[in-house]
Amino acid sequence: MSEAMATRDLGGLSLGERIPEILRKVREQAPLVHHITNVVVTNITANVTLAVGAPP
């Protein structure tokens, strides 16, 4: 995929420029996230999910 196409798909902004908007939407909607993971990273995955505003 070309860079121009990737930028167009993001509304003309790079992914880095859209991160604040994406995080705001996640916090507003608070989607329930189901993780399929292993015991090594379970706690880390849950903490990251909580940090962005979605309950694990």
Backbone as ProteinMPNN parsed JSONL, in Angstrom:
{"seq_chain_A": "MSEAMATRDLGGLSLGERIPEILRKVREQAPLVHHITNVVVTNITANVTLAVGAPP", "coords_chain_A": {"N_chain_A": [[0.853, -1.167, 0.0], [0.553, 2.181, -0.8], [2.051, 5.161, 0.613], [0.504, 7.445, 0.292], [-2.046, 6.361, -0.054], [-2.438, 5.125, 2.434], [-2.459, 7.365, 4.109], [-4.696, 8.717, 3.121], [-6.749, 6.961, 3.874], [-6.838, 7.474, 6.566], [-8.099, 9.848, 6.87], [-6.545, 11.907, 5.854], [-4.623, 12.386, 7.741], [-1.701, 11.333, 9.54], [-1.188, 8.23, 11.309], [0.019, 8.737, 13.763], [-0.778, 11.36, 14.219], [-3.448, 11.023, 14.652], [-3.74, 9.655, 17.028], [-4.461, 10.97, 19.574], [-7.206, 11.543, 19.069], [-8.229, 8.971, 18.614], [-7.772, 7.738, 21.133], [-9.436, 9.368, 22.699], [-11.964, 8.663, 21.686], [-12.048, 5.949, 22.389], [-12.051, 6.172, 25.186], [-14.49, 7.509, 25.56], [-16.376, 5.657, 24.582], [-15.764, 3.329, 25.971], [-15.25, 0.444, 25.369], [-15.863, -3.021, 25.984], [-13.264, -5.272, 26.271], [-12.101, -8.329, 25.124], [-9.529, -10.394, 25.951], [-7.332, -12.728, 24.591], [-4.797, -14.382, 25.747], [-1.587, -15.218, 27.211], [-0.292, -16.489, 30.387], [1.985, -15.064, 30.955], [1.865, -12.418, 29.976], [-0.606, -11.46, 30.794], [-1.302, -9.668, 32.945], [0.037, -7.315, 32.158], [-1.213, -6.778, 29.698], [-3.874, -6.335, 30.541], [-3.488, -4.058, 32.149], [-2.59, -2.138, 30.273], [-4.85, -1.966, 28.669], [-6.695, -0.929, 30.517], [-5.422, 1.517, 30.963], [-5.846, 2.934, 28.588], [-8.508, 3.339, 28.752], [-10.458, 1.357, 28.437], [-12.379, -1.307, 29.716], [-10.951, -4.427, 30.693]], "CA_chain_A": [[0.0, 0.0, 0.0], [1.356, 3.394, -0.886], [1.901, 6.08, 1.745], [-0.624, 8.329, -0.009], [-3.281, 5.621, 0.192], [-2.551, 4.948, 3.875], [-2.829, 8.659, 4.674], [-6.077, 9.002, 2.719], [-7.624, 6.133, 4.687], [-6.885, 8.037, 7.901], [-8.663, 11.183, 6.807], [-5.516, 12.87, 5.532], [-3.682, 12.511, 8.843], [-0.937, 10.124, 9.832], [-1.672, 7.533, 12.497], [0.528, 9.461, 14.922], [-1.583, 12.57, 14.41], [-4.813, 10.641, 15.043], [-3.761, 8.942, 18.307], [-5.303, 11.615, 20.595], [-8.62, 11.36, 18.715], [-8.557, 7.56, 18.824], [-7.852, 7.513, 22.58], [-10.646, 10.047, 23.194], [-13.123, 7.847, 21.316], [-12.036, 4.733, 23.214], [-12.475, 6.543, 26.54], [-15.922, 7.846, 25.526], [-17.196, 4.479, 24.333], [-15.367, 2.318, 26.947], [-15.635, -0.882, 24.887], [-15.402, -4.196, 26.727], [-12.267, -5.943, 25.449], [-11.825, -9.718, 25.5], [-8.155, -10.727, 25.603], [-6.885, -14.121, 24.566], [-3.37, -14.19, 25.96], [-0.995, -16.247, 28.067], [-0.092, -16.027, 31.761], [3.155, -14.187, 31.041], [1.526, -11.02, 29.676], [-1.99, -11.168, 31.163], [-1.378, -8.456, 33.768], [0.471, -6.176, 31.34], [-2.268, -6.52, 28.717], [-5.006, -5.741, 31.254], [-3.122, -2.704, 32.582], [-2.566, -1.271, 29.1], [-6.245, -1.775, 28.281], [-7.257, 0.015, 31.487], [-4.777, 2.824, 30.787], [-6.442, 3.665, 27.465], [-9.891, 3.632, 29.081], [-11.39, 0.265, 28.122], [-12.274, -2.374, 30.728], [-10.546, -5.722, 30.134]], "C_chain_A": [[0.9, 1.233, 0.0], [1.098, 4.281, 0.326], [0.711, 7.011, 1.535], [-1.943, 7.638, 0.291], [-3.495, 5.442, 1.695], [-2.984, 6.245, 4.548], [-4.27, 9.002, 4.339], [-7.056, 8.215, 3.581], [-7.778, 6.669, 6.102], [-7.4, 9.469, 7.903], [-7.63, 12.254, 6.546], [-4.481, 13.068, 6.618], [-2.899, 11.216, 9.01], [-1.51, 9.482, 11.098], [-1.216, 8.257, 13.759], [-0.275, 10.71, 15.239], [-2.99, 12.244, 14.895], [-4.893, 9.977, 16.406], [-4.593, 9.654, 19.369], [-6.802, 11.439, 20.319], [-9.067, 9.926, 18.974], [-8.711, 7.261, 20.314], [-9.093, 8.164, 23.175], [-11.888, 9.214, 22.905], [-13.196, 6.563, 22.134], [-12.519, 5.058, 24.62], [-13.965, 6.863, 26.591], [-16.783, 6.598, 25.43], [-16.936, 3.362, 25.329], [-15.764, 0.908, 26.502], [-15.076, -1.989, 25.776], [-14.475, -4.981, 25.804], [-12.02, -7.341, 25.986], [-10.421, -10.057, 25.015], [-7.961, -12.233, 25.609], [-5.366, -14.039, 24.617], [-2.822, -15.333, 26.803], [-0.68, -15.644, 29.424], [1.081, -15.067, 31.895], [2.761, -12.726, 30.877], [0.109, -10.626, 30.078], [-2.108, -9.851, 31.924], [-0.994, -7.215, 32.964], [-0.627, -5.788, 30.354], [-3.469, -5.847, 29.386], [-4.697, -4.304, 31.675], [-3.077, -1.718, 31.413], [-3.997, -0.964, 28.656], [-6.917, -0.779, 29.222], [-6.694, 1.423, 31.285], [-5.38, 3.626, 29.635], [-7.939, 3.891, 27.67], [-10.899, 2.565, 28.738], [-11.272, -0.807, 29.201], [-11.9, -3.71, 30.089], [-11.562, -6.807, 30.474]], "O_chain_A": [[1.891, 1.293, 0.728], [0.062, 4.17, 0.983], [-0.008, 7.33, 2.482], [-2.861, 8.257, 0.829], [-4.617, 5.591, 2.179], [-3.8, 6.217, 5.47], [-4.993, 9.525, 5.187], [-8.09, 8.75, 3.98], [-8.758, 6.348, 6.774], [-7.153, 10.216, 8.849], [-7.806, 13.397, 6.967], [-3.545, 13.847, 6.436], [-3.379, 10.137, 8.663], [-2.232, 10.128, 11.859], [-1.98, 8.377, 14.717], [-0.431, 11.073, 16.404], [-3.655, 13.096, 15.485], [-5.993, 9.749, 16.909], [-5.389, 8.988, 20.031], [-7.577, 11.209, 21.247], [-10.159, 9.696, 19.493], [-9.671, 6.605, 20.717], [-9.735, 7.589, 24.053], [-12.76, 9.07, 23.761], [-14.281, 6.135, 22.527], [-13.309, 4.307, 25.191], [-14.635, 6.522, 27.567], [-17.8, 6.486, 26.114], [-17.806, 2.513, 25.524], [-16.538, 0.244, 27.192], [-13.947, -1.898, 26.259], [-14.855, -5.318, 24.683], [-11.757, -7.514, 27.176], [-10.147, -10.015, 23.816], [-8.385, -12.921, 26.538], [-4.726, -13.668, 23.633], [-3.527, -16.306, 27.074], [-0.785, -14.431, 29.605], [1.152, -14.323, 32.874], [3.289, -11.872, 31.589], [-0.335, -9.535, 29.723], [-2.934, -9.008, 31.574], [-1.642, -6.175, 33.085], [-0.935, -4.606, 30.194], [-4.019, -4.887, 28.845], [-5.557, -3.429, 31.568], [-3.492, -0.57, 31.565], [-4.312, 0.175, 28.307], [-7.63, 0.117, 28.77], [-7.42, 2.408, 31.424], [-5.424, 4.855, 29.691], [-8.578, 4.56, 26.858], [-12.099, 2.839, 28.745], [-10.157, -1.181, 29.565], [-12.464, -4.086, 29.061], [-11.386, -7.962, 30.085]]}, "name": "protein", "num_of_chains": 1, "seq": "MSEAMATRDLGGLSLGERIPEILRKVREQAPLVHHITNVVVTNITANVTLAVGAPP"}
